mmCIF file with all atom_site columns, C-alpha atoms in Angstrom:
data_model
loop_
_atom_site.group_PDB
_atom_site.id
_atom_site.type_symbol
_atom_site.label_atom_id
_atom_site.label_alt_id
_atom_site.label_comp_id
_atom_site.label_asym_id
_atom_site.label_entity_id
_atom_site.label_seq_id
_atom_site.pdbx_PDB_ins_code
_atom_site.Cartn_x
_atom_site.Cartn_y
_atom_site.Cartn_z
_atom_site.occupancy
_atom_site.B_iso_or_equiv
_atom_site.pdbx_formal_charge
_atom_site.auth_seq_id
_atom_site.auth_comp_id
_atom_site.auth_asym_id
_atom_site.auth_atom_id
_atom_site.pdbx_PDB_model_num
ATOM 1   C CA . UNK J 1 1   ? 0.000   0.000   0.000   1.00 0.00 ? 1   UNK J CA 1
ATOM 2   C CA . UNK J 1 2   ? 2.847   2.413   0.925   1.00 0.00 ? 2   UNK J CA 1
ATOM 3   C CA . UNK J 1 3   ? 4.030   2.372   -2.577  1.00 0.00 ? 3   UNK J CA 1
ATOM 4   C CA . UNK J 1 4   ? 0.842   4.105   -4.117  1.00 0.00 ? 4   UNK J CA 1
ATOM 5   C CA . UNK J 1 5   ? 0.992   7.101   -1.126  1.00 0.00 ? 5   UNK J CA 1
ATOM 6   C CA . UNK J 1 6   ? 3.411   9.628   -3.450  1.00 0.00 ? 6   UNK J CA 1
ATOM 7   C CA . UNK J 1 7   ? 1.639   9.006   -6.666  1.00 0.00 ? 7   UNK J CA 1
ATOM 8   C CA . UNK J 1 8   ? -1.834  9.742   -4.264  1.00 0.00 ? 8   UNK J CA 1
ATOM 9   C CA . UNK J 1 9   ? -0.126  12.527  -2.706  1.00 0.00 ? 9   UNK J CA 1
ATOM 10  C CA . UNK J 1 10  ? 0.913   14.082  -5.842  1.00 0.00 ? 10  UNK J CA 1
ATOM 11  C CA . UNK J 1 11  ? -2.423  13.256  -7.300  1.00 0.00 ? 11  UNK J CA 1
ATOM 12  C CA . UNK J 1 12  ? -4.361  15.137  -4.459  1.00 0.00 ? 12  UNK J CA 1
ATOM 13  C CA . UNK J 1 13  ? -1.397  17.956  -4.207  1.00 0.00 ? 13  UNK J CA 1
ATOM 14  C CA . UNK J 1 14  ? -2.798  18.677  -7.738  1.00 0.00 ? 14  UNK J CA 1
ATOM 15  C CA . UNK J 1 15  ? -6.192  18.909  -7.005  1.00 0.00 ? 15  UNK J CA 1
ATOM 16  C CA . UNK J 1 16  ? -7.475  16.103  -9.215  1.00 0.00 ? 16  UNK J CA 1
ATOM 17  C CA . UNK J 1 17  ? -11.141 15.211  -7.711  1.00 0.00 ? 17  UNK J CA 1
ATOM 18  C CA . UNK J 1 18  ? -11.134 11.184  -7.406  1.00 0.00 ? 18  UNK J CA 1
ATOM 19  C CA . UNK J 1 19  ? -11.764 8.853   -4.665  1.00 0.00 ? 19  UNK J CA 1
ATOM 20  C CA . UNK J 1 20  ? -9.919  6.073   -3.959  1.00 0.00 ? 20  UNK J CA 1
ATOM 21  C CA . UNK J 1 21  ? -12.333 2.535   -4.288  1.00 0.00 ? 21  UNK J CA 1
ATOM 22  C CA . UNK J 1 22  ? -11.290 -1.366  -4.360  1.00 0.00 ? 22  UNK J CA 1
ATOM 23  C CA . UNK J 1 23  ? -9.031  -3.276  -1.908  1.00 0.00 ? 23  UNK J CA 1
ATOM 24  C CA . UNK J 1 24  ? -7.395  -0.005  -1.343  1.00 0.00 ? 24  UNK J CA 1
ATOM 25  C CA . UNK J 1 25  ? -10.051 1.613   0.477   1.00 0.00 ? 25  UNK J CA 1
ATOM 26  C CA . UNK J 1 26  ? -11.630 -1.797  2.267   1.00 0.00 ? 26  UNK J CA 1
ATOM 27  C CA . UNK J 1 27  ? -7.902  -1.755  4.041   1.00 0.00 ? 27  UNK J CA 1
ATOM 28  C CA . UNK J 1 28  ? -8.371  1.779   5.041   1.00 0.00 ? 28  UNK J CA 1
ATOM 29  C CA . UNK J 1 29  ? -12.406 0.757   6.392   1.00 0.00 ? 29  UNK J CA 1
ATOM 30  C CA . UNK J 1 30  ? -10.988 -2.752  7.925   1.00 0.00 ? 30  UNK J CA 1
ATOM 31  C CA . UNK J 1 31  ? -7.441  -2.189  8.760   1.00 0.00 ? 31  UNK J CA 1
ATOM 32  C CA . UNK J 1 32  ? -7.564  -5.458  10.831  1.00 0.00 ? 32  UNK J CA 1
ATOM 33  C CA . UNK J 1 33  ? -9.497  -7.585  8.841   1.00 0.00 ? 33  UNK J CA 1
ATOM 34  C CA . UNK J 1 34  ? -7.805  -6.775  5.654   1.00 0.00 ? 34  UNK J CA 1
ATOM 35  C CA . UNK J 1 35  ? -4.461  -6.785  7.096   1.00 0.00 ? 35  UNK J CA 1
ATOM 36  C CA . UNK J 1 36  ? -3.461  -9.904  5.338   1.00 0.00 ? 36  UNK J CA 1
ATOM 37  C CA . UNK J 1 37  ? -4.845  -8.800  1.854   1.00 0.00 ? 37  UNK J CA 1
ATOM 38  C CA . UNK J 1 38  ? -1.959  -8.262  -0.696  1.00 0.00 ? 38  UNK J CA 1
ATOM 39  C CA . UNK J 1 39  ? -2.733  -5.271  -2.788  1.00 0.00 ? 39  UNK J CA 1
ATOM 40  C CA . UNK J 1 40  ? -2.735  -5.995  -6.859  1.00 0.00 ? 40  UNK J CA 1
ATOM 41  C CA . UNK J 1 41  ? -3.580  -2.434  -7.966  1.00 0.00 ? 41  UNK J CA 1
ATOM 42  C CA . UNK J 1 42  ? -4.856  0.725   -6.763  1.00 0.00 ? 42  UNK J CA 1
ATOM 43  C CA . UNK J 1 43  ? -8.287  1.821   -7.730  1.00 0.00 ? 43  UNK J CA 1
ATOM 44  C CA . UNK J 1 44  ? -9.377  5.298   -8.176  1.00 0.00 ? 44  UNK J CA 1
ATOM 45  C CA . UNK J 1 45  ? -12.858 7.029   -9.306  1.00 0.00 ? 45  UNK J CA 1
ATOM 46  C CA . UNK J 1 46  ? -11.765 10.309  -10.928 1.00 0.00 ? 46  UNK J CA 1
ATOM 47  C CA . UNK J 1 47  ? -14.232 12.710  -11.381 1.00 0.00 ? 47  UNK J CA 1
ATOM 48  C CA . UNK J 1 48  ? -15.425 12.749  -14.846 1.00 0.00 ? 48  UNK J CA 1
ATOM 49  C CA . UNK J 1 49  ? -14.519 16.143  -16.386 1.00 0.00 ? 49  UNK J CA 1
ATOM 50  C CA . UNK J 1 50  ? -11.813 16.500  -19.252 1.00 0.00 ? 50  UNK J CA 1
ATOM 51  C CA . UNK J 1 51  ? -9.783  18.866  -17.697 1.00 0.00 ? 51  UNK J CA 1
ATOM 52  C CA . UNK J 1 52  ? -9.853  16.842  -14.332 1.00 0.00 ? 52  UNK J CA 1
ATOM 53  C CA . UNK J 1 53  ? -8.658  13.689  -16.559 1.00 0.00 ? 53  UNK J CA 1
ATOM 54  C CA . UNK J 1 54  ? -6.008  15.606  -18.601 1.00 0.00 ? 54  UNK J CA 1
ATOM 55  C CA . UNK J 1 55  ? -4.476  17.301  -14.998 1.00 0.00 ? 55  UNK J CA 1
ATOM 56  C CA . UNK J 1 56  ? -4.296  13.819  -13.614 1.00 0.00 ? 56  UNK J CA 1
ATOM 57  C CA . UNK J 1 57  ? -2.723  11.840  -16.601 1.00 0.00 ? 57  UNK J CA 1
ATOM 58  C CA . UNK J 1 58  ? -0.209  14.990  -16.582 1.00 0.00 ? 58  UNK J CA 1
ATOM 59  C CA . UNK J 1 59  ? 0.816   14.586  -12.825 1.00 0.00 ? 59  UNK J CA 1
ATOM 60  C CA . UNK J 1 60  ? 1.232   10.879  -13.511 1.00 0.00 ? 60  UNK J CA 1
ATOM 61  C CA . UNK J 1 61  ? 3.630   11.055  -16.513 1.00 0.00 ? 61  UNK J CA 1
ATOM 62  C CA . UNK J 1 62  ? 5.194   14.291  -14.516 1.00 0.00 ? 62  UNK J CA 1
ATOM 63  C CA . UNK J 1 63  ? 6.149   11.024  -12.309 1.00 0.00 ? 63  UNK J CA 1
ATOM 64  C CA . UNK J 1 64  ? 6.993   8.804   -14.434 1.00 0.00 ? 64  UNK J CA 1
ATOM 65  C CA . UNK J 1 65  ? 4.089   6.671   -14.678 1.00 0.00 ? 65  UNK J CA 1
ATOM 66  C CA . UNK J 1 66  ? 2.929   5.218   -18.566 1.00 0.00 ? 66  UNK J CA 1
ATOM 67  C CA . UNK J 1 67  ? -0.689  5.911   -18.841 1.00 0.00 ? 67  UNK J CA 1
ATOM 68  C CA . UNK J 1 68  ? -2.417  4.005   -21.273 1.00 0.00 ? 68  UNK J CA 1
ATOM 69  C CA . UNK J 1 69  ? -6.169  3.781   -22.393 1.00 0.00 ? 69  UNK J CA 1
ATOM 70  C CA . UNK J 1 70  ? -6.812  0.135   -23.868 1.00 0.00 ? 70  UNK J CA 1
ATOM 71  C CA . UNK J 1 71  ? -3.134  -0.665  -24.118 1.00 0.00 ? 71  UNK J CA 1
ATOM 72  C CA . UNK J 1 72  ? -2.260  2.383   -26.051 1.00 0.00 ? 72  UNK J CA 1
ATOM 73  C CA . UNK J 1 73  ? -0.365  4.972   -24.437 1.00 0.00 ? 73  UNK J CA 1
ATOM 74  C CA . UNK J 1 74  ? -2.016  8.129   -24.206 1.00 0.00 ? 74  UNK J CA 1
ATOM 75  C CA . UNK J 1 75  ? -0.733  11.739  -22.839 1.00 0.00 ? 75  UNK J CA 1
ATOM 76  C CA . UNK J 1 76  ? -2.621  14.629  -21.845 1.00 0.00 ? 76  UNK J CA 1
ATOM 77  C CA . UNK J 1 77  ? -4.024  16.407  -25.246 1.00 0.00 ? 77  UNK J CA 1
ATOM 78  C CA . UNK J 1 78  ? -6.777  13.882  -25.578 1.00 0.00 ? 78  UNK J CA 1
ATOM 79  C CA . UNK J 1 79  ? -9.704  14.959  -26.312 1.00 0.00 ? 79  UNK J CA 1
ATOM 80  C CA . UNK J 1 80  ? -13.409 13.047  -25.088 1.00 0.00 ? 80  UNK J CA 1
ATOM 81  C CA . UNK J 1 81  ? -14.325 11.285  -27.675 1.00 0.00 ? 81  UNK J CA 1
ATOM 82  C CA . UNK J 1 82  ? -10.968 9.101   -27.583 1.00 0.00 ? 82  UNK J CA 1
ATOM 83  C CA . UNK J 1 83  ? -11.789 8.362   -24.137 1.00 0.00 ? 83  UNK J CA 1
ATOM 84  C CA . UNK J 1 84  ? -16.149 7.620   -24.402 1.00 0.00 ? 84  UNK J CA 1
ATOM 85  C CA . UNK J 1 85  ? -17.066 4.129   -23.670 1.00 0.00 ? 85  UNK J CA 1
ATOM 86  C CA . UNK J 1 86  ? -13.783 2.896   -22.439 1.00 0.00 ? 86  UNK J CA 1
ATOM 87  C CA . UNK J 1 87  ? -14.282 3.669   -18.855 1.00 0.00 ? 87  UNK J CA 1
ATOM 88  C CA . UNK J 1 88  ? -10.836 3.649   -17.303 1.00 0.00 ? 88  UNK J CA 1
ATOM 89  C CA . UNK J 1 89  ? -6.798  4.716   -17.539 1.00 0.00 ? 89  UNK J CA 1
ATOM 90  C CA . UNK J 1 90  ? -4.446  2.640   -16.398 1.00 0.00 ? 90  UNK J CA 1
ATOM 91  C CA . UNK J 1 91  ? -1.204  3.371   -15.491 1.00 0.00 ? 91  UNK J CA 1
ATOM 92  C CA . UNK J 1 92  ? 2.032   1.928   -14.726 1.00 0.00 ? 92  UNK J CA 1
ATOM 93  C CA . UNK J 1 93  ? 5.204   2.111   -12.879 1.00 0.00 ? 93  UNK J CA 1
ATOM 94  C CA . UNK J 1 94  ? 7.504   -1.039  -12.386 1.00 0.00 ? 94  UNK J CA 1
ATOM 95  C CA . UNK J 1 95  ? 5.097   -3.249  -11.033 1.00 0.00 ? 95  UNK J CA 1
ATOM 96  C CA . UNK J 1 96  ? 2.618   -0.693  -9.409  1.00 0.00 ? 96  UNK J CA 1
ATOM 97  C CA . UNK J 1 97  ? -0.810  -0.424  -11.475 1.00 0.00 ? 97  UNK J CA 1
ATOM 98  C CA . UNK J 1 98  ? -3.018  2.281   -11.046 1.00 0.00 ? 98  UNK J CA 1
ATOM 99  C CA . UNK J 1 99  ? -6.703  2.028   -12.769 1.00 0.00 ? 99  UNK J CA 1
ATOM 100 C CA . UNK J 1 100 ? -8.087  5.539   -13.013 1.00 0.00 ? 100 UNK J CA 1
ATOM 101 C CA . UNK J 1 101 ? -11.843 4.697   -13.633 1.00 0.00 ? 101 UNK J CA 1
ATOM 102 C CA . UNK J 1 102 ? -13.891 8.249   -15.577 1.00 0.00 ? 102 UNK J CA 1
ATOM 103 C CA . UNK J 1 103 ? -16.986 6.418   -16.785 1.00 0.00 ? 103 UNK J CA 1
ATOM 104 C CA . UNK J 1 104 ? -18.906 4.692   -13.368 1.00 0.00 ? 104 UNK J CA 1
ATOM 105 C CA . UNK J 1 105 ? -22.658 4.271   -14.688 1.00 0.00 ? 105 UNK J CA 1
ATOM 106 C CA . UNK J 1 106 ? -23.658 2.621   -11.689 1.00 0.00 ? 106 UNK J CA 1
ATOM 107 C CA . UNK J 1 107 ? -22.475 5.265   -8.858  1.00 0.00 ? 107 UNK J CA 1
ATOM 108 C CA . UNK J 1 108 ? -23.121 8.824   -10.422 1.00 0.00 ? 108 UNK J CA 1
ATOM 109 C CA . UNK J 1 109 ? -19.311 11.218  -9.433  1.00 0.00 ? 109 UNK J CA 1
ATOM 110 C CA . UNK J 1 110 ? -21.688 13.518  -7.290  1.00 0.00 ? 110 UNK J CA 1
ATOM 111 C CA . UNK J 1 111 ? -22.751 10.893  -5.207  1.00 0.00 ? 111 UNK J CA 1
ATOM 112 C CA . UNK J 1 112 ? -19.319 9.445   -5.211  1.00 0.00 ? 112 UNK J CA 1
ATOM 113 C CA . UNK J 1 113 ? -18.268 12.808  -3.887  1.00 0.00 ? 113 UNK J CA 1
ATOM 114 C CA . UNK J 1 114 ? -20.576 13.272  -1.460  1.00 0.00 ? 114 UNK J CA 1
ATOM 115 C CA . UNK J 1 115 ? -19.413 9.924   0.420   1.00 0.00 ? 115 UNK J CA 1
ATOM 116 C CA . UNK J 1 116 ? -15.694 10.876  0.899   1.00 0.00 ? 116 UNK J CA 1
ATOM 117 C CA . UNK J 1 117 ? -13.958 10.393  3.709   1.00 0.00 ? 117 UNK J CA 1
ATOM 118 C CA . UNK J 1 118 ? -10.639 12.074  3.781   1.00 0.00 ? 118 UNK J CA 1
ATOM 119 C CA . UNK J 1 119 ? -7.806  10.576  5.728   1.00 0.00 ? 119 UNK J CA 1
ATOM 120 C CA . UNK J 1 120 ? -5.161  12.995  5.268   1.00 0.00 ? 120 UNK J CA 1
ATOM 121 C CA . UNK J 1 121 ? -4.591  13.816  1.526   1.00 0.00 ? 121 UNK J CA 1
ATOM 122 C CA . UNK J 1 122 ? -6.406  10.420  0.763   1.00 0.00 ? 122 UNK J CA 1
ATOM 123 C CA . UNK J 1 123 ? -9.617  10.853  -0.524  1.00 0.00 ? 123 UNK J CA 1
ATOM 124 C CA . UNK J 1 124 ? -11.128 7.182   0.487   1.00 0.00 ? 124 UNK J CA 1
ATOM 125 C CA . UNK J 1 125 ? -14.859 6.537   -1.193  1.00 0.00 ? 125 UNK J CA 1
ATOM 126 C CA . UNK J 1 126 ? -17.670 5.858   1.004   1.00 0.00 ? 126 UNK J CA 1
ATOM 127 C CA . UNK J 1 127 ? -17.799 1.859   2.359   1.00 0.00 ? 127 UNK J CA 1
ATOM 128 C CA . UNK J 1 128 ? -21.200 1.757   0.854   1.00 0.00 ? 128 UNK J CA 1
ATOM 129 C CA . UNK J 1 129 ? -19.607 2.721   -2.357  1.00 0.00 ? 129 UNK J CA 1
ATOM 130 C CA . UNK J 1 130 ? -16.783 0.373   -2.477  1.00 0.00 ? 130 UNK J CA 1
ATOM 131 C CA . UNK J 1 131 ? -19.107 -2.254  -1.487  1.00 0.00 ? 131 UNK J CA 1
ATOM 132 C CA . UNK J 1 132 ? -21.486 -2.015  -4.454  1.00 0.00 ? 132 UNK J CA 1
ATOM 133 C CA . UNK J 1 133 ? -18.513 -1.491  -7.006  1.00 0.00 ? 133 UNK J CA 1
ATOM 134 C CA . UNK J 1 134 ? -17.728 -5.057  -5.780  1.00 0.00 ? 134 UNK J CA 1
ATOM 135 C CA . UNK J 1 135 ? -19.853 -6.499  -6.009  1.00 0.00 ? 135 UNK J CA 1
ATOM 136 C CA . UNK J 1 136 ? -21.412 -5.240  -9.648  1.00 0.00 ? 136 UNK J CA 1
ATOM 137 C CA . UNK J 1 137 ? -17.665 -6.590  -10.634 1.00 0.00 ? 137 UNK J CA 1
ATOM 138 C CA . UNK J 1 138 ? -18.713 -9.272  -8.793  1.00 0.00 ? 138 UNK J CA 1
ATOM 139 C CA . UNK J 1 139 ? -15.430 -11.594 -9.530  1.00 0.00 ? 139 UNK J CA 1
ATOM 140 C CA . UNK J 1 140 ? -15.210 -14.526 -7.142  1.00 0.00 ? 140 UNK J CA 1
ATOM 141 C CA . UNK J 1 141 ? -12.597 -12.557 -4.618  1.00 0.00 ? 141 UNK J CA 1
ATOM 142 C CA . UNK J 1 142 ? -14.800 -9.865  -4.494  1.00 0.00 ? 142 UNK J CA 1
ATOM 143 C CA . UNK J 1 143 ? -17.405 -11.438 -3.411  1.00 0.00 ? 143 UNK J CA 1
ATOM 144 C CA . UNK J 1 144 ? -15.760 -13.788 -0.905  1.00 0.00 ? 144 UNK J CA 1
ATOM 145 C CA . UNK J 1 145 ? -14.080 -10.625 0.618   1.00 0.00 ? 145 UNK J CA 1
ATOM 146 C CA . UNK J 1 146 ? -16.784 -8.802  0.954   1.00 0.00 ? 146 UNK J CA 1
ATOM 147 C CA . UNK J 1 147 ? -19.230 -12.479 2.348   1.00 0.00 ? 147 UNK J CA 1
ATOM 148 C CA . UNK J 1 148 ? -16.176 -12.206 5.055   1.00 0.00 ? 148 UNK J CA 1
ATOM 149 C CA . UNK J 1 149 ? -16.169 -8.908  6.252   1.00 0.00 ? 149 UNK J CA 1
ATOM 150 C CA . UNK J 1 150 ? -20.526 -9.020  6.423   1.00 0.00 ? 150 UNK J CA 1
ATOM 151 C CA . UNK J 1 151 ? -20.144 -11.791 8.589   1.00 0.00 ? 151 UNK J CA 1
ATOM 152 C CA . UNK J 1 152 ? -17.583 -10.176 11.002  1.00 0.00 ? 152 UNK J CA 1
ATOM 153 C CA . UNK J 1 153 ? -19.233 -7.150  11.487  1.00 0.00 ? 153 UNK J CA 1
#
């Protein structure tokens, strides 16, 4: 997890508006009972605006991170219609991934906003949020993860 705070850091320094969802933010909601979970990525929500998306893929190559959209690298004088109907960035450093999701249908960015919960510069989506994205993804991890922590509770 530690490895993803200066990328965050510089992310939120910037003032790009996302909020991080995914494994991520279930350890910051259930530091105990996800202390054993390995992180595989970082998952972020970015709010959904052009100029949002072009400041953050900016920071990240700024820090050396390859942004790509659908396995073609992309830099920061995109324009919208490149981007419709692909929902998400990724980028990568090494062996850090970062999925920058602009397109959620299910959880409008307004509402996503409104459920924030900032823990220092980290801007950590609501559990009810995180919850739902898992399980509409609804792989079998997800869903075992999340059968876990209901029953704990």
């Amino acid at each position: 997890m530690d490895a993803y705070f200066p990328i965050l850091q510089q992310l939120s320094r910037a003032n790009i508006q996302f909020a991080i969802i995914g494994t991520f933010a279930l350890k910051h909601h259930f530091p105990e009972k996800m202390a054993t979970y390995t992180l595989g990525d970082c998952d972020l929500i970015i709010q959904p605006s052009l100029p949002n998306i072009k400041s953050a893929i900016s920071v990240l190559r700024e820090n050396d991170w390859k942004v790509s959209l659908w396995e073609h690298e992309v830099n920061s004088n995109l324009e919208w219609t490149l981007l419709e109907g692909k929902f998400y960035l990724r980028a990568t450093q090494n062996e850090l991934q970062l999925d920058l999701t602009y397109e959620c249908p299910w959880i409008p960015w307004v509402e996503m906003e409104r459920g924030i919960n900032r823990v220092g510069y980290l801007p950590i989506a609501a559990i009810k949020h995180v919850k739902r994205l898992k399980q509409i993804k609804g792989s079998p991890k997800d869903l075992k993860t999340l059968d876990r922590l209901s029953k704990e509770n």
